[in-house]
Amino acid sequence: MARGNANCEGALACELARHAEKLSLLPPGSDNENFRATTAVEAKFITPQDPIIETANGGRLPAVPLPEAIKLNELKEKAERGGGYVHTRDGESSIAGEDMSKEKVASNGFGQQMKPPLQYNPEAPLSIASPSQRTNPLFPQLPLYGPPTLLRNLQCLGLRISSFFLSLTFLGTIVLGSAFTSIPLVLRHIAFRLTFRDPNARRPFYEEEMRRRKQRRNKAREWKRQRWRRDNYSKTVNINEEGVQDDDYQPTEGGKDPIVCDVGYYARRVGLDIEEYSVQTEDGFIINLWHVYNPAEYTPVSAEHRSHRAPEVFSASDASNGHENGSSGARFGIGRQRYPVLLVHGLLQSAGAYCTNDDDSLAFFLCKSGFDVWLGNNRCGFRPQHQTLHYGDPRMWNWNIRQMGVMDLPSLISRVLAETGFEKLGLICHSQGTTETFVALAKEQRPDLGNKISVFCALAPAVYAGPLIGKAYLKFMRVISPGMFRIIFGIHAFIPLMMSMHRLLPGRIYGALGYRVFSFLFNWTDDRWERDLRDRMFQFAPVYVSAESMRWWLGRECFAKHKCILATKDVGRQEDLEDKEDYGVHMVNQTTGERSSSEDSRQSRGQNAWYDDQVPPFALWIAGSDELVDGQRLLRRFARGREPHVKIVHSKIIEGYEHLDVLWAMDSVDKVAKEVREVIWKTASASARDACRVPKGCESVESWTG
């Protein structure tokens, strides 16, 4: 009997070891010490659907399929019950079962303990749990890439070679397409010149563009004179374009714009500056967080303070520590603090997109209004970094929009709150940034995140697909199989040649090329932008994104198929039918005045709501001529009562605006930025308003009561 138990325990230990090896950082043949230190010991569940692997030395490995994570924990639990030796976090062996009296659970970062996902009894052991395999068909399981072996390395090399040539062909086709579609524009431009007419005179802001061009030239000349004064006199003054001394924000950079990919440089041109923080996500990625500040009242903290910390989020002591030791929270007294605002960028962009329009840039406008502005960047960005993985490891690129929402966004918010000492912040997102937020706040994902956000401002919200999804070059990516997608675009970064071109080409050439390509792809124009700044705008895109992420957007299984981020195609059809019925009933009721059964059923539609009562207030700015996403359909979802817990504090459709106009249009300050400023201030809590200075332009803004 004892021998039988020993054999059973030995078989169980072998099975656990084999399964742990499959999820570990290094293969079994590696250096013994490194192998033991990086062996998978436990699956931790960030959400019930998002496990990550913790290694013996405390390292983190990202996204593994849910069944594999559950099996690891099941085997570990059985081994602990049966006795024997198992790995611990310290990399040492211990007698399994000796810690069974201590309940081991993971923290979800909101002051609550979070057990592995159990479908029924939350206290039940993993061995009898039967969790759902995925939240819905929009989020299929990610592939499992084990530790590097010779065979796997050869397969990765083959995919990198095939994807280099095939994706280069795809990119070349796009570039040629943009060139051909530009021919009529070039011919029309030549025709105007030959007839002694200005081809730009028909632009909607032509006169304002000419005025700003003249001002910019005057400022460049004045900058040269200032440098001469600085070299010859001890005291310097800043003269703005109207010739008035401006002591509040003195630029420390100026002259002709060299067109560089440097957010700090453009901040210094308007009298501000940037400090960069490193943030570690719960699955081990190192992402960048930029803090915009006024040098006249703030001194940057040390590099050590700005480095990344442990991957846990939302420590209970963050608020008190932020007031005492945070970079912003400890600088200003009560009544003089700045309310924190986090801005998150769109697809293929970085947060630099908020900093390209001089004083009209949303980030700089909010900072000069009196907010504490932080710019969040998603994983990989310009410099792909991970705690344990390297660029060539496919596990570093095994993520999509859900991981950005439930991992990146909470880590960014947690760090901002830790540095400022506030309990909540205002969140502003554009395009894909809104997508990851809408996903993260869903009741199946990380709804507790809503308790950390005072208001969610969505600019050009990307929830429903627009008509552009039917374009031939995008449809091509939807019709090919997942296997063919990986052959063409690989399993690492998506078309990394774009980033190589970014590094090698001069800024003006790259900016012009970038505009033409993206204009062709997404069917937008620069009619409302200040054309002299256009090359600068494209210095902060594209960035590194995973091929898996682009497959989620454009592949045959997810967004491109269902045309929605949180509802399937069948659900979308049902909603369309209900909307048509509502419209017909509304037309009848205008004459009869009777209440309809359709109106009585509005509350029942909330049973399929995406969000629960933890969701923060929403504010939405919809681009009326946006072909990339359908923001007006999102407004209809809220208006039809499908989200009973969502409170809309502000909504606006801006006629004539395209997808990027909410950031870059010359009148975006009046149509977007000033309204964003007021919405953030009026939704701040009473205690936060008492602690903070009143932002400029918000002196008469009353607190929102909901």
Coordinates of C-alpha atoms in Angstrom, one line a residue, residues 64-484:
V64 CA -0.8 31.3 -21.2
P65 CA -4.0 29.5 -22.3
L66 CA -6.4 29.1 -19.4
P67 CA -6.5 25.3 -19.4
E68 CA -2.7 25.1 -19.1
A69 CA -2.8 27.5 -16.1
I70 CA -5.5 25.6 -14.4
K71 CA -3.7 22.3 -14.9
L72 CA -0.5 23.7 -13.4
N73 CA -2.4 24.8 -10.2
E74 CA -4.3 21.5 -10.1
L75 CA -1.1 19.4 -10.2
K76 CA 0.5 21.6 -7.6
E77 CA -2.4 21.3 -5.3
K78 CA -2.5 17.5 -5.7
A79 CA 1.3 17.3 -5.1
E80 CA 1.0 19.4 -1.9
R81 CA -1.8 17.2 -0.6
G82 CA 0.1 14.0 -1.3
G83 CA 3.5 15.2 0.1
G84 CA 6.8 15.1 -1.8
Y85 CA 9.0 17.9 -3.0
V86 CA 7.8 20.9 -5.1
H87 CA 9.5 24.1 -6.2
T88 CA 8.8 27.3 -4.2
R89 CA 9.1 30.9 -5.2
D90 CA 12.6 31.0 -3.7
G91 CA 13.8 28.3 -6.0
E92 CA 14.4 25.9 -3.1
S93 CA 12.7 22.6 -2.6
S94 CA 10.3 22.2 0.3
I95 CA 8.0 19.5 1.6
A96 CA 4.8 19.7 -0.2
G97 CA 1.8 20.1 2.1
E98 CA 3.6 21.9 4.9
D99 CA 2.0 25.2 3.9
M100 CA -1.5 23.7 3.4
S101 CA -2.7 25.4 6.5
K102 CA -2.1 28.7 4.9
E103 CA -4.5 29.7 2.2
K104 CA -2.6 31.0 -0.8
V105 CA -4.5 33.5 -2.9
A106 CA -3.4 36.3 -5.2
S107 CA -4.3 40.0 -4.8
N108 CA -6.3 41.6 -7.5
G109 CA -4.8 45.0 -6.7
F110 CA -8.0 46.5 -5.3
G111 CA -7.5 45.6 -1.6
Q112 CA -9.4 42.3 -2.2
Q113 CA -8.0 38.8 -2.3
M114 CA -8.6 36.9 -5.6
K115 CA -8.6 33.1 -5.8
P116 CA -8.1 31.2 -9.1
P117 CA -11.3 31.3 -11.2
L118 CA -14.0 28.9 -10.0
Q119 CA -17.3 28.6 -11.7
Y120 CA -19.3 27.6 -8.8
N121 CA -18.1 27.6 -5.2
P122 CA -15.3 30.1 -4.8
E123 CA -13.8 28.0 -1.9
A124 CA -13.7 24.8 -4.0
P125 CA -10.3 23.3 -4.9
L126 CA -9.0 23.8 -8.4
S127 CA -9.3 20.1 -9.2
I128 CA -13.1 20.3 -9.3
A129 CA -13.4 23.7 -10.8
S130 CA -14.8 24.2 -14.2
P131 CA -14.3 27.8 -15.3
S132 CA -15.5 29.1 -18.6
Q133 CA -12.8 28.9 -21.3
R134 CA -13.3 32.4 -22.6
T135 CA -15.6 35.4 -22.0
N136 CA -17.0 35.4 -25.5
P137 CA -16.0 34.5 -29.1
L138 CA -14.2 37.9 -29.4
F139 CA -11.4 36.8 -27.2
P140 CA -10.2 33.3 -28.3
Q141 CA -7.4 31.6 -26.5
L142 CA -3.9 32.8 -27.2
P143 CA -1.4 30.2 -28.5
L144 CA 1.0 28.5 -26.1
Y145 CA 4.7 29.1 -26.9
G146 CA 6.9 27.0 -24.6
P147 CA 10.5 27.7 -23.6
P148 CA 13.0 28.0 -26.4
T149 CA 14.2 24.8 -28.0
L150 CA 16.1 24.1 -31.2
L151 CA 12.9 23.1 -33.0
R152 CA 11.0 26.1 -31.7
N153 CA 13.8 28.5 -32.6
L154 CA 14.0 27.1 -36.1
Q155 CA 10.2 27.5 -36.5
C156 CA 10.4 31.1 -35.2
L157 CA 13.3 31.8 -37.6
G158 CA 11.3 30.4 -40.5
L159 CA 8.3 32.6 -39.6
R160 CA 10.4 35.7 -39.2
I161 CA 12.0 35.1 -42.7
S162 CA 8.6 34.4 -44.4
S163 CA 6.9 37.3 -42.7
F164 CA 9.8 39.7 -43.6
F165 CA 9.3 39.2 -47.3
L166 CA 5.6 38.7 -47.4
S167 CA 4.8 41.6 -45.0
L168 CA 7.2 43.7 -47.0
T169 CA 5.2 42.9 -50.1
F170 CA 2.0 43.9 -48.3
L171 CA 3.6 47.1 -47.1
G172 CA 4.9 47.8 -50.6
T173 CA 1.5 47.3 -52.1
I174 CA 0.1 49.8 -49.6
V175 CA 2.8 52.4 -50.4
L176 CA 2.2 52.0 -54.1
G177 CA -1.5 52.3 -53.6
S178 CA -1.0 55.6 -51.7
A179 CA 1.3 56.8 -54.4
F180 CA -1.2 56.1 -57.2
T181 CA -4.1 57.7 -55.3
S182 CA -1.9 60.8 -54.8
I183 CA -1.5 61.4 -58.5
P184 CA -4.8 63.3 -59.0
L185 CA -3.9 65.5 -56.1
V186 CA -0.5 66.3 -57.5
L187 CA -2.0 67.1 -61.0
R188 CA -4.6 69.3 -59.4
H189 CA -1.9 71.1 -57.4
I190 CA 0.1 71.7 -60.6
A191 CA -2.9 73.0 -62.5
F192 CA -3.6 75.5 -59.7
R193 CA 0.0 76.7 -59.8
L194 CA 0.0 77.0 -63.6
T195 CA -3.0 79.3 -63.4
F196 CA -1.4 81.4 -60.7
R197 CA -3.8 80.2 -57.9
D198 CA -2.9 79.0 -54.5
P199 CA -4.1 75.4 -54.2
N200 CA -4.3 75.7 -50.4
A201 CA -6.6 78.7 -50.4
R202 CA -9.7 76.4 -50.2
R203 CA -8.5 74.8 -47.0
P204 CA -11.1 75.6 -44.1
F205 CA -8.5 77.3 -41.9
Y206 CA -6.2 78.8 -44.6
E207 CA -6.1 82.3 -43.2
E208 CA -5.4 81.0 -39.6
E209 CA -2.7 78.7 -41.0
M210 CA -1.0 81.7 -42.7
R211 CA -1.2 83.8 -39.5
R212 CA 0.4 81.0 -37.4
R213 CA 3.1 80.4 -40.0
K214 CA 4.0 84.1 -39.8
Q215 CA 4.0 83.9 -36.0
R216 CA 6.2 80.8 -36.0
R217 CA 8.7 82.5 -38.2
N218 CA 8.7 85.6 -36.0
K219 CA 9.2 83.4 -32.9
A220 CA 12.1 81.6 -34.6
R221 CA 13.8 84.9 -35.2
E222 CA 13.1 86.1 -31.7
W223 CA 14.6 82.8 -30.4
K224 CA 17.8 83.6 -32.1
R225 CA 17.9 87.0 -30.6
Q226 CA 17.1 85.5 -27.2
R227 CA 20.1 83.2 -27.5
W228 CA 22.3 86.1 -28.2
R229 CA 21.0 87.9 -25.1
R230 CA 21.4 84.8 -23.0
D231 CA 25.0 84.6 -24.2
N232 CA 25.7 88.3 -23.3
Y233 CA 23.4 89.0 -20.4
S234 CA 22.7 87.2 -17.1
K235 CA 18.9 87.8 -17.2
T236 CA 16.7 86.6 -20.0
V237 CA 13.1 87.2 -20.8
N238 CA 10.7 85.4 -23.0
I239 CA 8.8 87.5 -25.6
N240 CA 5.7 85.8 -27.1
E241 CA 4.4 86.3 -30.6
E242 CA 2.4 89.4 -29.6
G243 CA 5.6 91.0 -28.1
V244 CA 4.4 90.7 -24.5
Q245 CA 6.6 89.3 -21.8
D246 CA 5.5 85.9 -20.5
D247 CA 7.1 84.8 -17.3
D248 CA 4.8 81.8 -16.6
Y249 CA 6.1 79.4 -19.3
Q250 CA 9.5 80.3 -20.7
P251 CA 10.5 78.0 -23.6
T252 CA 13.9 76.4 -23.3
E253 CA 13.9 75.2 -26.9
G254 CA 13.1 77.2 -30.1
G255 CA 14.1 78.1 -33.6
K256 CA 13.3 76.0 -36.6
D257 CA 11.7 72.7 -35.9
P258 CA 14.1 69.9 -36.6
I259 CA 11.2 67.3 -36.7
V260 CA 12.3 64.8 -34.1
C261 CA 10.7 62.0 -32.2
D262 CA 11.1 63.6 -28.8
V263 CA 8.2 64.6 -26.6
G264 CA 10.4 66.5 -24.2
Y265 CA 11.7 68.7 -27.0
Y266 CA 8.2 69.8 -28.0
A267 CA 7.2 70.4 -24.4
R268 CA 10.3 72.6 -23.9
R269 CA 9.3 74.7 -26.9
V270 CA 6.1 75.8 -25.0
G271 CA 7.8 76.2 -21.6
L272 CA 7.0 72.8 -20.2
D273 CA 9.1 69.6 -19.8
I274 CA 8.7 65.8 -19.6
E275 CA 10.1 63.2 -17.2
E276 CA 9.9 59.6 -18.0
Y277 CA 8.8 56.8 -15.6
S278 CA 9.1 53.0 -16.1
V279 CA 6.1 50.9 -15.0
Q280 CA 6.0 47.2 -14.7
T281 CA 2.8 45.5 -15.6
E282 CA 1.5 42.4 -13.8
D283 CA 2.7 40.2 -16.6
G284 CA 6.2 41.6 -16.6
F285 CA 6.2 44.2 -19.4
I286 CA 8.1 47.4 -18.8
I287 CA 6.1 50.4 -20.2
N288 CA 6.8 54.1 -20.3
L289 CA 4.8 56.8 -18.5
W290 CA 5.6 60.4 -19.3
H291 CA 4.9 63.2 -16.8
V292 CA 4.3 66.7 -18.2
Y293 CA 5.3 69.5 -15.8
N294 CA 6.0 73.2 -15.4
P295 CA 9.7 73.7 -14.7
A296 CA 8.9 76.9 -12.8
E297 CA 7.2 75.0 -10.0
Y298 CA 8.4 71.4 -10.2
T299 CA 11.8 69.7 -10.1
P300 CA 12.1 66.3 -11.6
V301 CA 12.6 63.4 -9.2
S302 CA 15.6 61.0 -9.3
A303 CA 16.0 58.3 -11.9
E304 CA 15.8 55.7 -9.2
H305 CA 12.4 57.0 -8.1
R306 CA 11.2 56.9 -11.7
S307 CA 12.3 53.3 -12.3
H308 CA 9.8 50.4 -12.4
R309 CA 8.6 48.8 -9.2
A310 CA 7.0 45.5 -8.2
P311 CA 4.2 44.4 -10.6
E312 CA 1.4 44.6 -8.0
V313 CA -1.1 47.4 -8.5
F314 CA -3.2 49.6 -6.2
S315 CA -1.5 49.1 -2.9
A316 CA -3.7 50.2 0.0
S317 CA -1.0 52.6 1.1
D318 CA -0.6 54.3 -2.3
A319 CA -2.7 57.4 -1.4
S320 CA -0.8 58.1 1.9
N321 CA 2.6 57.3 0.4
G322 CA 1.8 59.5 -2.6
H323 CA 1.1 62.5 -0.4
E324 CA 4.4 61.9 1.5
N325 CA 6.8 60.5 -1.1
G326 CA 5.1 60.8 -4.5
S327 CA 6.6 63.0 -7.2
S328 CA 3.6 65.3 -7.4
G329 CA 1.7 64.6 -4.2
A330 CA 4.4 65.8 -1.9
R331 CA 5.2 69.1 -3.8
F332 CA 2.1 71.2 -3.2
G333 CA 0.0 72.0 -0.2
I334 CA -3.7 71.6 0.2
G335 CA -5.5 73.9 -2.2
R336 CA -2.5 74.1 -4.6
Q337 CA -2.3 70.5 -5.9
R338 CA -3.1 69.6 -9.5
Y339 CA -5.8 67.1 -10.2
P340 CA -4.2 64.1 -12.0
V341 CA -5.2 63.2 -15.6
L342 CA -3.9 60.2 -17.6
L343 CA -4.0 60.2 -21.4
V344 CA -3.7 57.0 -23.4
H345 CA -3.1 56.8 -27.2
G346 CA -4.5 55.0 -30.2
L347 CA -3.5 52.1 -32.4
L348 CA 0.0 52.2 -33.8
Q349 CA 0.6 55.5 -32.0
S350 CA 2.4 56.6 -28.8
A351 CA 1.3 59.2 -26.3
G352 CA 3.3 61.8 -28.3
A353 CA 0.2 62.2 -30.4
Y354 CA -1.1 64.4 -27.6
C355 CA 2.0 66.7 -27.9
T356 CA 2.4 67.8 -31.5
N357 CA 0.3 71.0 -31.8
D358 CA 2.4 73.4 -29.6
D359 CA 0.1 75.1 -27.1
D360 CA -3.0 73.6 -28.8
S361 CA -1.8 70.1 -27.9
L362 CA -4.3 68.5 -25.5
A363 CA -1.6 67.5 -23.1
F364 CA 0.0 70.9 -22.9
F365 CA -3.3 72.7 -22.9
L366 CA -4.4 70.7 -19.8
C367 CA -1.1 71.2 -18.1
K368 CA -1.2 74.9 -18.5
S369 CA -4.8 74.9 -17.4
G370 CA -3.7 73.5 -14.0
F371 CA -4.0 69.7 -14.2
D372 CA -1.3 67.2 -13.4
V373 CA -0.9 65.5 -16.8
W374 CA 0.5 62.0 -17.3
L375 CA 0.9 60.3 -20.7
G376 CA 0.6 56.5 -20.8
N377 CA 2.2 54.2 -23.4
N378 CA 1.2 50.7 -24.1
R379 CA 3.5 47.7 -24.0
C380 CA 6.5 47.5 -26.4
G381 CA 6.0 51.0 -27.9
F382 CA 9.3 52.5 -29.2
R383 CA 11.5 50.2 -26.9
P384 CA 10.1 46.7 -26.3
Q385 CA 11.0 45.7 -22.8
H386 CA 10.1 42.8 -20.5
Q387 CA 11.3 41.7 -17.1
T388 CA 12.5 38.3 -18.3
L389 CA 11.8 37.9 -22.1
H390 CA 13.7 39.3 -25.0
Y391 CA 12.7 40.6 -28.4
G392 CA 13.1 37.4 -30.3
D393 CA 11.0 35.3 -27.9
P394 CA 7.4 34.9 -29.3
R395 CA 6.0 34.9 -25.8
M396 CA 6.9 38.6 -25.6
W397 CA 4.5 39.3 -28.5
N398 CA 1.7 36.9 -27.4
W399 CA -0.9 39.5 -26.4
N400 CA -3.9 41.5 -27.8
I401 CA -6.3 44.2 -26.8
R402 CA -7.5 42.4 -23.6
Q403 CA -4.0 42.2 -22.2
M404 CA -3.5 45.9 -22.8
G405 CA -6.8 46.6 -21.1
V406 CA -6.5 44.4 -18.0
M407 CA -2.7 44.7 -17.6
D408 CA -1.3 47.9 -19.0
L409 CA -4.1 50.3 -18.1
P410 CA -4.3 49.3 -14.4
S411 CA -0.5 49.5 -14.0
L412 CA -0.5 53.0 -15.5
I413 CA -3.4 54.2 -13.3
S414 CA -1.9 52.7 -10.2
R415 CA 1.5 54.4 -10.7
V416 CA -0.1 57.8 -11.4
L417 CA -2.2 57.5 -8.2
A418 CA 0.8 56.4 -6.2
E419 CA 2.8 59.4 -7.4
T420 CA 0.0 61.9 -6.9
G421 CA -1.7 60.6 -3.7
F422 CA -5.2 60.8 -5.1
E423 CA -7.8 58.1 -4.9
K424 CA -9.1 58.7 -8.5
L425 CA -8.0 60.3 -11.7
G426 CA -9.5 61.6 -14.9
L427 CA -8.9 59.2 -17.8
I428 CA -8.7 60.5 -21.4
C429 CA -8.3 58.0 -24.3
H430 CA -8.3 58.2 -28.1
S431 CA -9.3 55.4 -30.5
Q432 CA -7.6 52.1 -29.3
G433 CA -7.0 53.7 -25.9
T434 CA -10.8 53.8 -25.6
T435 CA -11.1 50.2 -26.7
E436 CA -8.8 48.9 -24.0
T437 CA -10.7 50.9 -21.4
F438 CA -14.1 49.8 -22.5
V439 CA -12.8 46.2 -22.4
A440 CA -11.1 46.5 -19.0
L441 CA -14.2 48.1 -17.4
A442 CA -16.5 45.2 -18.6
K443 CA -18.0 43.2 -15.8
E444 CA -16.3 40.1 -17.1
Q445 CA -12.9 41.7 -17.1
R446 CA -11.7 44.2 -14.4
P447 CA -14.7 46.2 -13.4
D448 CA -13.1 47.3 -10.1
L449 CA -10.9 49.6 -12.2
G450 CA -13.9 51.9 -12.4
N451 CA -13.5 52.8 -8.8
K452 CA -10.1 54.5 -9.6
I453 CA -11.5 56.7 -12.4
S454 CA -13.5 59.8 -11.8
V455 CA -14.5 60.2 -15.4
F456 CA -13.7 58.4 -18.7
C457 CA -13.4 60.8 -21.6
A458 CA -13.5 58.9 -24.9
L459 CA -12.3 60.7 -28.0
A460 CA -13.4 59.0 -31.2
P461 CA -14.4 55.9 -29.2
A462 CA -13.5 52.6 -31.0
V463 CA -16.2 50.2 -30.0
Y464 CA -18.1 49.6 -33.3
A465 CA -16.4 49.3 -36.7
G466 CA -17.0 51.9 -39.4
P467 CA -17.5 51.3 -43.1
L468 CA -13.7 51.4 -43.6
I469 CA -13.5 47.8 -42.4
G470 CA -14.8 46.7 -45.8
K471 CA -11.8 48.1 -47.7
A472 CA -10.1 45.5 -49.9
Y473 CA -6.7 45.6 -48.2
L474 CA -8.3 45.2 -44.8
K475 CA -10.7 42.5 -46.1
F476 CA -7.7 40.5 -47.3
M477 CA -6.4 40.2 -43.7
R478 CA -9.9 39.0 -42.6
V479 CA -10.3 36.3 -45.2
I480 CA -6.9 34.6 -44.7
S481 CA -6.7 31.8 -42.0
P482 CA -5.0 32.3 -38.7
G483 CA -2.1 30.1 -39.9
M484 CA -1.7 32.1 -43.1

